[in-house]
CSV table of C-alpha atoms in Angstrom, one decimal:
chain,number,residue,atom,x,y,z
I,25,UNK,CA,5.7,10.7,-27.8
I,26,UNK,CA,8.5,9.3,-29.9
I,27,UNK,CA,11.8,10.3,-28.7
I,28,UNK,CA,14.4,12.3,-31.0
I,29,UNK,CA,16.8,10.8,-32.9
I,30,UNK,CA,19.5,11.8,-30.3
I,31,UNK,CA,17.9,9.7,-27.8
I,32,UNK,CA,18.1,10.4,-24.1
I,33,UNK,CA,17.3,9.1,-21.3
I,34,UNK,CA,16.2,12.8,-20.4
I,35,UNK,CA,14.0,12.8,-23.1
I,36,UNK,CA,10.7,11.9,-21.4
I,37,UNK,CA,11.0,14.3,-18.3
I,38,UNK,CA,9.2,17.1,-18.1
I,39,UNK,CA,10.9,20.7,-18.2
I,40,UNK,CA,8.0,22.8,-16.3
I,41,UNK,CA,7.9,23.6,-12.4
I,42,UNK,CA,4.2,22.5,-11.7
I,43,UNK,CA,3.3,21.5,-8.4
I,44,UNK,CA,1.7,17.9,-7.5
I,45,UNK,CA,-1.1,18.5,-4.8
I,46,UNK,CA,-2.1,16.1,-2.8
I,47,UNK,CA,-3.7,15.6,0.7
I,48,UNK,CA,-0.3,16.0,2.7
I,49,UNK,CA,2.3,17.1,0.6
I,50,UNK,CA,3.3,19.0,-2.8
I,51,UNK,CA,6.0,17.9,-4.6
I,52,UNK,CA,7.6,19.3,-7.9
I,53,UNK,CA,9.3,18.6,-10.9
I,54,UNK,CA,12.5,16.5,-10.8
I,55,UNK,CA,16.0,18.0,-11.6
I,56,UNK,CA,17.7,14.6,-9.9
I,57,UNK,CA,16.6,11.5,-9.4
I,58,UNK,CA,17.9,8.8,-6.8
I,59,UNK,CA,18.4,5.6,-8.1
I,60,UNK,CA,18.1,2.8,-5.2
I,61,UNK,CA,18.8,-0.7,-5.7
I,62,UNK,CA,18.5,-2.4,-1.5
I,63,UNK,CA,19.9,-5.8,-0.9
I,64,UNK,CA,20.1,-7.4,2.5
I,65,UNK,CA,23.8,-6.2,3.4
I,66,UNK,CA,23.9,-4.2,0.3
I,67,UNK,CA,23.1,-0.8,-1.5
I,68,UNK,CA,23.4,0.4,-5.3
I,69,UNK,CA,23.0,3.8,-5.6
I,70,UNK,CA,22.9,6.7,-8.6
I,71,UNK,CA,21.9,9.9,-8.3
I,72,UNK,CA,21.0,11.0,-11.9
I,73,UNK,CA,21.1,14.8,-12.6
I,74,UNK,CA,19.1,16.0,-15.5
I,75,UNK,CA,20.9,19.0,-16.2
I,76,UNK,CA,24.1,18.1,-16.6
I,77,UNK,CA,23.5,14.4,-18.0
I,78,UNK,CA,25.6,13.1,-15.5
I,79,UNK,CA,25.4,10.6,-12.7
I,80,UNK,CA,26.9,9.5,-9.3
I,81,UNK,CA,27.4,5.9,-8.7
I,82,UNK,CA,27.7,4.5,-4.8
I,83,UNK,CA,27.8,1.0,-3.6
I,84,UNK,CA,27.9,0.4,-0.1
I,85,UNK,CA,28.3,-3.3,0.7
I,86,UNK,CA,28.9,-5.9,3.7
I,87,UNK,CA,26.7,-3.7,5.4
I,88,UNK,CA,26.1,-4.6,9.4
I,89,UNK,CA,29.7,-6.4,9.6
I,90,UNK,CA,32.9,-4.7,10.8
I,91,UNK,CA,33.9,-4.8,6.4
I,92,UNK,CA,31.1,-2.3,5.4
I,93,UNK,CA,32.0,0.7,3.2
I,94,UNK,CA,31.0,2.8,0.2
I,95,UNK,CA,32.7,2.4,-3.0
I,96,UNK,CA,31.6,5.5,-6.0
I,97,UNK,CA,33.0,7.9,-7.9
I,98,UNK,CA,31.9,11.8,-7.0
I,99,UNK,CA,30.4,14.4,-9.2
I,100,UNK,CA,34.4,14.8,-10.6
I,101,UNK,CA,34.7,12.0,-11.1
I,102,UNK,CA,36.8,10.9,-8.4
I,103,UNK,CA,36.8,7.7,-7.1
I,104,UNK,CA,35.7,7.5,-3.4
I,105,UNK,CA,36.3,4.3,-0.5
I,106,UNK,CA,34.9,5.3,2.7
I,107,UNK,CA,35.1,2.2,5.6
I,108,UNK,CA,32.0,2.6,7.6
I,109,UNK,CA,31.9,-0.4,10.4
I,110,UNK,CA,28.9,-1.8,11.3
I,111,UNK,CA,26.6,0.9,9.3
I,112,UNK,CA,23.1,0.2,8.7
I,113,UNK,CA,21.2,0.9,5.6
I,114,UNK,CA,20.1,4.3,6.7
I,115,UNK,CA,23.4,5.0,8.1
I,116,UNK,CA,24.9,4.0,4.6
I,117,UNK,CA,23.0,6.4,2.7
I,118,UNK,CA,23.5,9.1,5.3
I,119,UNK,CA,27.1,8.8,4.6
I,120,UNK,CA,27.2,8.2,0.7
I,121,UNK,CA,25.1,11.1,-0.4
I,122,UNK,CA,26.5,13.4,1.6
I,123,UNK,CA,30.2,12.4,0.5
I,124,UNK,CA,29.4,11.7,-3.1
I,125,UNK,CA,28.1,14.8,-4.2
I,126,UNK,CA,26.5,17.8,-2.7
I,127,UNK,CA,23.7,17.5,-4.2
I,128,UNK,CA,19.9,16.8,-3.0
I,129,UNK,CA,17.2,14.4,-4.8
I,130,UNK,CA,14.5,15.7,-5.8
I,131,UNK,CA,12.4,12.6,-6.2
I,132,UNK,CA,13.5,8.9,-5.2
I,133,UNK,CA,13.3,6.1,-7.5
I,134,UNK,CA,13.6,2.5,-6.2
I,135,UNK,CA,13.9,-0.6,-7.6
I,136,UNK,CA,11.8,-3.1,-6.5
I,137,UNK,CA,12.0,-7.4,-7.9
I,138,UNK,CA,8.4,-8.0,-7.5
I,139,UNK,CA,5.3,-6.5,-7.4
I,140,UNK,CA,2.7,-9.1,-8.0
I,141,UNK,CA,0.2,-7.5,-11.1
I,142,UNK,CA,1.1,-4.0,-10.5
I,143,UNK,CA,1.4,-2.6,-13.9
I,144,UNK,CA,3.7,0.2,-13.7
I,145,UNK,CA,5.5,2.0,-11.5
I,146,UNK,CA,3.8,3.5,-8.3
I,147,UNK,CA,4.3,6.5,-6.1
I,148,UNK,CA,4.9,4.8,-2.8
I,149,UNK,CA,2.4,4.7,-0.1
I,150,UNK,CA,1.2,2.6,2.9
I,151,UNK,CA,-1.0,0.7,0.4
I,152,UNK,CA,1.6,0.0,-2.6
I,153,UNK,CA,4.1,-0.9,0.8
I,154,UNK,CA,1.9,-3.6,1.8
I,155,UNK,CA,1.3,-4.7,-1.9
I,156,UNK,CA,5.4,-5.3,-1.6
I,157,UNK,CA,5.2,-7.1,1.4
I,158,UNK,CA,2.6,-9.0,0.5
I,159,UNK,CA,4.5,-10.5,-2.3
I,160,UNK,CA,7.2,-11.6,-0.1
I,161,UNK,CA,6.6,-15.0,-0.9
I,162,UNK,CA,7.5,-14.9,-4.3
I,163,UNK,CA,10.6,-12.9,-3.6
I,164,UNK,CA,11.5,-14.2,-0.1
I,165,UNK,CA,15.3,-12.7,-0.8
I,166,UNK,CA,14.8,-9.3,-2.4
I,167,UNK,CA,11.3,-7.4,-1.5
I,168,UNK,CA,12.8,-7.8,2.3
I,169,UNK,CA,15.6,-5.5,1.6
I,170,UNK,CA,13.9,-3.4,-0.6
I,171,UNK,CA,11.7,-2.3,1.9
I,172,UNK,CA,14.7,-2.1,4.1
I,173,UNK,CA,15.9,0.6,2.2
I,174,UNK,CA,12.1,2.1,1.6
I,175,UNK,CA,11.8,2.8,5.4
I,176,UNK,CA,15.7,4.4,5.5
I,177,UNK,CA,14.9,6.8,2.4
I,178,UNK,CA,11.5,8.0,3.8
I,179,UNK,CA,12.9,8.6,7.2
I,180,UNK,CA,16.2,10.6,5.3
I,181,UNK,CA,14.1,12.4,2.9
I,182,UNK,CA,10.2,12.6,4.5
I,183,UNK,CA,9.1,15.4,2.0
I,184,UNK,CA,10.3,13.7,-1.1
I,185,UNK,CA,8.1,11.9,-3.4
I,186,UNK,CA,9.8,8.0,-3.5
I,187,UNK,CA,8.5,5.6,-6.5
I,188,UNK,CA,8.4,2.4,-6.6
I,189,UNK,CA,9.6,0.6,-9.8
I,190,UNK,CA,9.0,-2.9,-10.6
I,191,UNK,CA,10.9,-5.8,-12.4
I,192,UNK,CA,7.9,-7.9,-13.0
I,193,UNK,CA,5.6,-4.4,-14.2
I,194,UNK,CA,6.8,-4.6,-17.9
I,195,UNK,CA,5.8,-8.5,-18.6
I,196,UNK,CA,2.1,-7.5,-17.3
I,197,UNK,CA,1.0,-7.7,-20.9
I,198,UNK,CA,1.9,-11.5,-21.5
I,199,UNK,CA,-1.5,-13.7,-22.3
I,200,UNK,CA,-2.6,-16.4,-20.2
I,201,UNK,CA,-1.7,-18.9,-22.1
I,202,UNK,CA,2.2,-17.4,-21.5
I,203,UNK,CA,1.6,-16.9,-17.7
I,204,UNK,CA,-0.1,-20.0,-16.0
I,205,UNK,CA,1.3,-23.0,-15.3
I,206,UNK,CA,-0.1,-26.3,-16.2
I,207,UNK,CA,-1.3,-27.1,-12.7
I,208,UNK,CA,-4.6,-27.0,-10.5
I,209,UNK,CA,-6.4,-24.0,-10.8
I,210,UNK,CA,-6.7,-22.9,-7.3
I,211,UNK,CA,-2.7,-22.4,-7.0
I,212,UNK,CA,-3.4,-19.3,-9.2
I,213,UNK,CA,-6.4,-18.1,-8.0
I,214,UNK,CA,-5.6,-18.4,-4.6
I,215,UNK,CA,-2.1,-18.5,-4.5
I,216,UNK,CA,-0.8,-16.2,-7.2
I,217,UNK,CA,1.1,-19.1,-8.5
I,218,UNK,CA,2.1,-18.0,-12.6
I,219,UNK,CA,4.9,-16.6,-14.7
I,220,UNK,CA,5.6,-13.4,-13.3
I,221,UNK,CA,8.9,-12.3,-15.7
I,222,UNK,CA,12.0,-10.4,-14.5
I,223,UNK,CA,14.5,-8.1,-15.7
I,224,UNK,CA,11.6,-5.6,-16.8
I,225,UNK,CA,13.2,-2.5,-16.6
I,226,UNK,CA,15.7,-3.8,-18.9
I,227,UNK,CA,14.1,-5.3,-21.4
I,228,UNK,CA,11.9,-2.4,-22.0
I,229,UNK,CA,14.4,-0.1,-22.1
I,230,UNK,CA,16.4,-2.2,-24.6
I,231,UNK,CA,13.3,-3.0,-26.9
I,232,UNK,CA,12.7,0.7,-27.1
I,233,UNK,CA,16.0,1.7,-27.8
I,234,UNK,CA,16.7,-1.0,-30.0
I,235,UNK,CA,13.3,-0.4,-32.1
I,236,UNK,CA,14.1,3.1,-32.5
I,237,UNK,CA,17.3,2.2,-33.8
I,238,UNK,CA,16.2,-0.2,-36.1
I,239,UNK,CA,13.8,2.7,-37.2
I,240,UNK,CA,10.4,1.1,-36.2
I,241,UNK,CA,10.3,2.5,-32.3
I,242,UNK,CA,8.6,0.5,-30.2
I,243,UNK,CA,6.6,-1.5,-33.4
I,244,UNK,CA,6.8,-4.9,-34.9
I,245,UNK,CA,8.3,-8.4,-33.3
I,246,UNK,CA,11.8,-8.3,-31.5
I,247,UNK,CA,13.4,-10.7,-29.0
I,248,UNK,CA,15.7,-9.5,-26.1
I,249,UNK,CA,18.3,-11.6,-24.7
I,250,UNK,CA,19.9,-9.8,-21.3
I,251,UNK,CA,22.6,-11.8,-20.3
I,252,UNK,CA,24.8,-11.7,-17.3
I,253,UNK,CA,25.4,-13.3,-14.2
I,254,UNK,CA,21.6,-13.3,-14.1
I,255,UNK,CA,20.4,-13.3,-17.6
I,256,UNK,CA,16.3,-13.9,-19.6
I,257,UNK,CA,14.9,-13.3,-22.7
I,258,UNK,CA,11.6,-11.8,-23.7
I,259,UNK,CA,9.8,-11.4,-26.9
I,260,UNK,CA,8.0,-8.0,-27.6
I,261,UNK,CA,5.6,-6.9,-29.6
I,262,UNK,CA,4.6,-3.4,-30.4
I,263,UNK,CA,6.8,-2.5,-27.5
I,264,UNK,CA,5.1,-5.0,-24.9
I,265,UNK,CA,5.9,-8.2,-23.3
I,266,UNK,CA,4.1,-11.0,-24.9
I,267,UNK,CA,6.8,-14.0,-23.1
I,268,UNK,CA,9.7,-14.0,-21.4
I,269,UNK,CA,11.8,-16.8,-19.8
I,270,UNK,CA,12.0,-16.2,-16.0
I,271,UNK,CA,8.5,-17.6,-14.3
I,272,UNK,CA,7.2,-17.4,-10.8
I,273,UNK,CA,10.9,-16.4,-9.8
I,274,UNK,CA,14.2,-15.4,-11.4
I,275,UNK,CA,15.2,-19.3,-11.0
I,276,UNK,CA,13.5,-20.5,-14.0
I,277,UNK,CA,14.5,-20.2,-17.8
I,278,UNK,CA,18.1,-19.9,-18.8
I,279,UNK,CA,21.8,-20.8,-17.6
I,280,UNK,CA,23.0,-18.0,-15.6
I,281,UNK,CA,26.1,-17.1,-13.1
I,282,UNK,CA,24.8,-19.8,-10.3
I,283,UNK,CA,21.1,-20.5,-11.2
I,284,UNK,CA,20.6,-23.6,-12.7
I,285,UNK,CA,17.6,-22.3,-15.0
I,286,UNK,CA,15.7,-24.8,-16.2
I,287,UNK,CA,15.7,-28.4,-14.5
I,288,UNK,CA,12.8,-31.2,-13.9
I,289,UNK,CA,11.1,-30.7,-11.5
I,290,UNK,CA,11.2,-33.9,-9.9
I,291,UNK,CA,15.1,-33.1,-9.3
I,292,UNK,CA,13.6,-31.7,-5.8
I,293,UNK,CA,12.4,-35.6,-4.7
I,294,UNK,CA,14.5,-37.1,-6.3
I,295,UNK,CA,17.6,-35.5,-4.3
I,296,UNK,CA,15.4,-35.8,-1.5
I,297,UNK,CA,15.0,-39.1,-1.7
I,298,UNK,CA,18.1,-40.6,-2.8
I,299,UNK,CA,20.5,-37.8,-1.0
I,300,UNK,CA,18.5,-36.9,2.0
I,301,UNK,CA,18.7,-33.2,1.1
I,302,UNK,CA,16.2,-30.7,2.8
I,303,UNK,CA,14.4,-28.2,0.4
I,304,UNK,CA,16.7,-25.5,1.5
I,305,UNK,CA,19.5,-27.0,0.6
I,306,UNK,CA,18.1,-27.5,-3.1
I,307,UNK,CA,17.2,-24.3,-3.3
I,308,UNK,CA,20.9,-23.1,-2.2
I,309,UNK,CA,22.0,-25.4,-4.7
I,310,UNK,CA,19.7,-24.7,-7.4
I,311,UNK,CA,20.3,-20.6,-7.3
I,312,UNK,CA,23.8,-20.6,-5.7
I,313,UNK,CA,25.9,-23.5,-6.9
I,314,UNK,CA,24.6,-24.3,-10.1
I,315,UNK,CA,24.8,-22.7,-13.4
I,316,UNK,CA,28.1,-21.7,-15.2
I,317,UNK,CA,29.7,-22.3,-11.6
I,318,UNK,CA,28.1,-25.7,-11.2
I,319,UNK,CA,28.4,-27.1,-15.2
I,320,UNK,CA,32.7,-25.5,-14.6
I,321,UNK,CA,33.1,-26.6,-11.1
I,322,UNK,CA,35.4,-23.2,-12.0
I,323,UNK,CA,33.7,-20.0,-11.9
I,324,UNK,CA,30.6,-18.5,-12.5
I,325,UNK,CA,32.0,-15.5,-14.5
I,326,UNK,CA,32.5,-16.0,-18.4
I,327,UNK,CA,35.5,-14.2,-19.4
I,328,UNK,CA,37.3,-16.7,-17.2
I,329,UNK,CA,35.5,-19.1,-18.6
I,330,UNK,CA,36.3,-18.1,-22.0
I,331,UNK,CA,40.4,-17.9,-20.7
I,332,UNK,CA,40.0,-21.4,-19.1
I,333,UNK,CA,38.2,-22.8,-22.2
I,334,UNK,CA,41.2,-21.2,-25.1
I,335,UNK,CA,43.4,-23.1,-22.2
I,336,UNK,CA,41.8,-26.5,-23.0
I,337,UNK,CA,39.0,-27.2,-20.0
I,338,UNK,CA,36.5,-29.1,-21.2
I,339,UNK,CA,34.3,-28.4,-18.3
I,340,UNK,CA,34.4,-24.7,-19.0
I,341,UNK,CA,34.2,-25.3,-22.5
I,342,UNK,CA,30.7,-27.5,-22.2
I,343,UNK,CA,29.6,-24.7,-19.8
I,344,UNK,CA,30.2,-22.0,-22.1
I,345,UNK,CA,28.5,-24.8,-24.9
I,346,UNK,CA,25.3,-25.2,-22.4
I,347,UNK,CA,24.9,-21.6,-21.9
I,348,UNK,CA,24.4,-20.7,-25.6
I,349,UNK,CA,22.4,-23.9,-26.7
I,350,UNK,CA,20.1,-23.3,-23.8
I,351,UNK,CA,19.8,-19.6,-24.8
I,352,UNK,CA,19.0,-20.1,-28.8
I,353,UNK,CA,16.8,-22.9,-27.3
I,354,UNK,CA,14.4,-20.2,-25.6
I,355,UNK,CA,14.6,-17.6,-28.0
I,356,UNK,CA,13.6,-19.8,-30.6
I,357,UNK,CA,10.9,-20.9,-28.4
I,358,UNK,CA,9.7,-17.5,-27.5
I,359,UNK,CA,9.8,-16.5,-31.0
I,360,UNK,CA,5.9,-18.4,-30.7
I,361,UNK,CA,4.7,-15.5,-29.3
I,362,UNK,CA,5.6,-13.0,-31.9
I,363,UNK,CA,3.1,-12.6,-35.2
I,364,UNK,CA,6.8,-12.1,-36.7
I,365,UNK,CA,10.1,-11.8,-36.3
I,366,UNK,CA,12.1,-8.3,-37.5
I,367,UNK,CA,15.1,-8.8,-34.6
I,368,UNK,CA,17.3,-9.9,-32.0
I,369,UNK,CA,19.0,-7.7,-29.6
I,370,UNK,CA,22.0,-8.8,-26.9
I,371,UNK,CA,22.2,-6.6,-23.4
I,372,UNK,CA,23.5,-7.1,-20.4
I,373,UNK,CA,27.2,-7.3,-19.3
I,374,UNK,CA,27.9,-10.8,-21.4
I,375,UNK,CA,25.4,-9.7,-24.2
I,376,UNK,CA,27.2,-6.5,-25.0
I,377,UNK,CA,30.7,-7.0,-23.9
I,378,UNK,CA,31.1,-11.0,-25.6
I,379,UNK,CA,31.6,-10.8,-29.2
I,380,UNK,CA,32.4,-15.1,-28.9
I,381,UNK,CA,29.2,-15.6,-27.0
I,382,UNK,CA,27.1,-13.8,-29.2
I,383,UNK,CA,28.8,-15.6,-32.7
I,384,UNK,CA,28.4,-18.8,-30.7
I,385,UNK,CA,24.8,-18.5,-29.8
I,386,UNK,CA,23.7,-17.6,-33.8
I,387,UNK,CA,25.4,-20.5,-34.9
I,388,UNK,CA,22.5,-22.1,-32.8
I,389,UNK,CA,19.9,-20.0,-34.8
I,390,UNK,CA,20.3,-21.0,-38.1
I,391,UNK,CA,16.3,-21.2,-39.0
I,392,UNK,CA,15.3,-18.2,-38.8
I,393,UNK,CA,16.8,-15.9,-41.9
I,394,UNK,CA,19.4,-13.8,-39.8
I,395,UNK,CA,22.6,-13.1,-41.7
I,396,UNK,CA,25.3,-12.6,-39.0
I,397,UNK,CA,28.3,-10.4,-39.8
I,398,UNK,CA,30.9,-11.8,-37.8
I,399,UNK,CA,33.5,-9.2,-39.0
I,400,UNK,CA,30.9,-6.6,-38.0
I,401,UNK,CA,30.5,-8.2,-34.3
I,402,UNK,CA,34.3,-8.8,-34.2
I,403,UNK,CA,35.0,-4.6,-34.6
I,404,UNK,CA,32.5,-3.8,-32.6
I,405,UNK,CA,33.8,-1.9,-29.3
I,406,UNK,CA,33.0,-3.3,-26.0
I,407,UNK,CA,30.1,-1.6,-24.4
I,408,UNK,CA,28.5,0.5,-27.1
I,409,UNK,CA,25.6,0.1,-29.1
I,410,UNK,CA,25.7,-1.8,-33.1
I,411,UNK,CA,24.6,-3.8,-35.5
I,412,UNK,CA,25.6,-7.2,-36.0
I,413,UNK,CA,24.1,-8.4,-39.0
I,414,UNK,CA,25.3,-8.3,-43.1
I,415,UNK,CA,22.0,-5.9,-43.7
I,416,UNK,CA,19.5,-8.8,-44.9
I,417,UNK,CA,17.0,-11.0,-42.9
I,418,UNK,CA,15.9,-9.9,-38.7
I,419,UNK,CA,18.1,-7.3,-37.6
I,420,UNK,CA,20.8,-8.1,-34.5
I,421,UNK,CA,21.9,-5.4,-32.8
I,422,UNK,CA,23.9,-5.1,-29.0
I,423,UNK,CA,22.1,-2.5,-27.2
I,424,UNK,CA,23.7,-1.7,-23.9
I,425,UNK,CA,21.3,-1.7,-21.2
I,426,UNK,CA,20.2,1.6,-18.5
I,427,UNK,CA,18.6,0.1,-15.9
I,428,UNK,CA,19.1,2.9,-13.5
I,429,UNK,CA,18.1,5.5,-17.0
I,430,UNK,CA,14.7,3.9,-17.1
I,431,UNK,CA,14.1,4.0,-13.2
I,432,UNK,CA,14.7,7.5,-13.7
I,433,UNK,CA,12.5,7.9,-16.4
I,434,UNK,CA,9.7,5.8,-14.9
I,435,UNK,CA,9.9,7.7,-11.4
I,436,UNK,CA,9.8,11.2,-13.0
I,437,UNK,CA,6.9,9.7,-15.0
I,438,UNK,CA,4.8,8.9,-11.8
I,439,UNK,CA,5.1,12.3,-10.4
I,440,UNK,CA,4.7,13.9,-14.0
I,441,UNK,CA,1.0,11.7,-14.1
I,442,UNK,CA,0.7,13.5,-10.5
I,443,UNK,CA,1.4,16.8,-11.8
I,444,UNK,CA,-0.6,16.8,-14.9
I,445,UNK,CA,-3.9,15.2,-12.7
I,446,UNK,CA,-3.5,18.0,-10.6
I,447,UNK,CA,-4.0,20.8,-13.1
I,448,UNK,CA,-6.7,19.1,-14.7
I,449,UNK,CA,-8.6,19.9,-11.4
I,450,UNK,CA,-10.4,23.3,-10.4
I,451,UNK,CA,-8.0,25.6,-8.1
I,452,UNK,CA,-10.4,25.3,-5.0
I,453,UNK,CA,-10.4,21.6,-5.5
I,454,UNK,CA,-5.9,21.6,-5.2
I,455,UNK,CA,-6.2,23.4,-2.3
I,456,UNK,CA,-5.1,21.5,1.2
C-alpha cells in the first residue's frame, strides 16, 4: 500500500480491534507501542502513541553502578532525571514507565543488532529467542543485552505481544555475490561467516521516505548514506537492499566515531607480531580507539572536529578529510549494485545536521551527473527533511532518519500478519 502524501509513521497500522488467537494468549490491535533499544548498562526507550502522534523518550544509563538514572521527557513534555542506584534492567523500566507517562503498551517492539537470516521482524518466542542467542557470536556485545532486556519486558508485561526487530532483516535481499567473502567455503556453510549489513531499520525507513519524496516510492536505484558516530551506506533497489557497507559486524566499511572501518586484514598479525598485542586488544582498538578519535587523537564527535579544524588542527582536519573520501569511496563502489542511479540521500545525526560534511563529500563524487546546490544545502535547517541538488542529474536529498517510527511500524505489522491469519480461519478452528 503506498502511503499518502502526508506521510506518517502511523500510516501502516491498522485501525480495527480484531483479536490475534493463538494457542495461549490473544492479543489486539496496538494503540502504543514500546520502543526498546537494551545495552549492557544501558536502556533507550519510547513509547509511541498512535493517537495522539506523540512519543515519550527514556534513557536510563550506568545501570548496576551507584550512577544509574533515567533521563526523558514526560507526555508534557517535561523533562524528567530520576537517580536510581544500583537498578537493574527490569528495575529500570519498572521505574521509567511508570514515571514517564501513565500510559500502558499495548505491544512491545525491540530492537535487536543481529539476527542471522531472519528476514523480518518476528513475534518473539522461545524459538526466535534461541535464534538470538544463537547469533551471539556475531554480536558478542549487543544480542547479550538485548535479551537482557527481552527477559525484564516479558516478566513486566507477560500478556503483551513483544516483537523482535532486526538490524541485519532489511539487507536479506543482497545477492551472493554481495554477501560472501572470498574465503573457504566451509566458514559459510558451517560457520555463517558473510556480510550480514547493519543499520537496517534505518536505511529502509530512509529509502522509503526518500523515494516517496522523490515521487517514485520505494522504485528505481538510490544510495543511503547514515552517518553518525556509527555510520554505513546501502544501495537499494526497488526498495530493497542489494549492498551495503558494514559486513559480518558493524566494524567493517566506513570511518565512524571509534571504528576504524576498513583496514587490512593483516593489521591483526602484524600488531601481533611486531607489538605483542593480544586479539582483544585489537579489537578494543579497532572499534574503540580508532576512527575520527584515533585519525584526531581529539575527539570522536564532528562538530568539534569541525571547531578544531576552522581553528587550524591538521589532525582534525585530515580526519574530517578521511571520513568523507572514504565515504564517496563506498558509495561509488556500491553504486555497482544498482542497474541505475536516480539518488543519494544523507541520514543520521552528521548526514542531516552537517551542511560542510555533506558539500565536502560531493566534491568527492564528481562522476556521477549530480548537480549540488550548495546554496540550497547551506539554507537548509538542521534536522528536517530537503533537497540538495540544482534540479538536474540524481536527486540528493537529507532525510532525517525514525528508527524508533519503523520499529513501531514493523511491530504493529507482526501482530497485524497475526490478526489477519487469524480471521482467515474457521471460528471453531480460533477457538483455545
Amino acid at each position: 500500500m503506498q502511503p499518502d502524501q502526508e506521510y506518517s509513521i502511523y500510516d501502516h497500522w491498522y485501525d480495527n480491534k480484531l483479536i490475534l488467537k493463538s494457542p495461549v494468549k490473544e492479543y489486539a490491535m496496538p494503540n502504543s507501542v514500546l520502543i526498546i533499544n537494551c545495552g549492557s548498562s544501558s536502556i533507550k526507550f519510547a513509547l509511541l502513541l498512535k493517537d495522539q502522534n506523540f512519543r515519550i523518550h527514556g534513557l536510563a544509563e550506568n545501570l548496576g553502578t551507584p550512577n544509574a538514572r533515567i533521563k526523558g521527557v514526560t507526555l508534557g513534555n517535561e523533562p524528567v532525571d530520576i537517580h536510581i542506584p544500583n537498578a537493574d534492567h527490569k528495575e529500570a523500566l519498572e521505574v521509567g514507565l511508570s514515571r514517564l507517562a501513565n500510559h500502558k503498551p499495548d505491544a512491545i517492539g525491540h530492537r535487536i543488532v543481529h539476527g542471522g537470516t531472519l528476514t523480518q521482524a518476528e513475534l518473539i518466542t522461545e524459538d526466535i529467542i534461541d535464534i538470538i542467542r544463537d547469533a551471539t557470536p556475531l554480536a558478542p556485545l549487543h544480542n547479550p543485552a538485548h535479551l537482557v532486556g527481552i527477559e525484564a519486558t516479558r516478566r513486566l508485561f507477560p500478556d503483551l505481544p513483544q516483537v523482535a526487530v532486526f538490524d541485519t532483516a532489511f539487507h536479506q535481499t543482497m545477492p551472493a555475490h554481495a554477501y560472501r567473502y572470498a574465503v573457504p567455503k566451509f566458514l559459510y556453510t558451517e560457520h555463517n561467516v558473510r556480510r550480514y549489513g547493519f543499520h537496517g531499520t534505518s536505511h529502509a525507513y530512509v529509502s522509503e521516505r526518500g523515494s516517496e519524496l522523490a515521487g517514485s516510492y520505494k522504485q528505481g536505484g538510490w544510495l543511503t548514506a547514515h552517518l553518525g558516530n556509527g555510520s554505513s551506506t546501502c544501495a537499494i533497489w526497488n526498495g530493497q537492499s542489494v549492498d551495503t557497507s558494514m559486513g559480518l559486524t558493524p566494524l567493517e566499511g566506513l570511518v565512524m566515531g571509534t571504528r576504524s572501518g576498513d583496514v587490512d586484514p593483516r593489521l591483526h598479525s602484524f600488531l601481533a607480531k611486531n607489538l605483542g598485542w593480544d586479539i582483544y586488544k585489537i579489537d578494543k582498538m579497532l572499534n574503540s580507539q580508532s576512527g575520527l578519535l584515533g585519525l584526531s587523537d581529539l575527539s570522536n564527535d564532528m562538530r568539534t572536529l569541525i571547531e578544531a579544524s576552522e581553528q587550524g588542527n591538521e589532525d582534525a582536519a585530515l580526519a574530517i578529510e578521511v571520513f568523507c573520501y572514504r565515504l564517496a569511496k563506498s558509495l561509488s563502489a556500491l553504486s555497482c549494485g544498482l542497474p541505475r542511479l536516480d539518488g543519494l540521500f544523507f541520514t543520521g545525526g552528521i548526514g542531516e545536521n552537517s551542511a560542510f560534511i555533506r558539500e565536502k563529500t560531493m566534491s568527492y563524487l564528481p562522476h556521477f551527473g549530480f548537480n549540488f546546490s550548495k546554496e540550497k544545502n547551506d539554507n537548509l535547517k538542521r534536522g528536517t527533511e530537503g533537497r540538495i541538488d540544482a534540479g538536474t542529474g540524481p536527486q540528493i536529498w537529507v532525510v532525517p532518519t525514525d528508527e524508533e517510527g519503523r520499529i513501531a511500524q514493523e511491530t504493529s505489522n507482526v501482530v497485524a500478519r497475526g490478526v489477519e491469519n487469524s480471521t482467515t480461519k474457521k471460528p471453531e478452528a480460533a477457538t483455545v
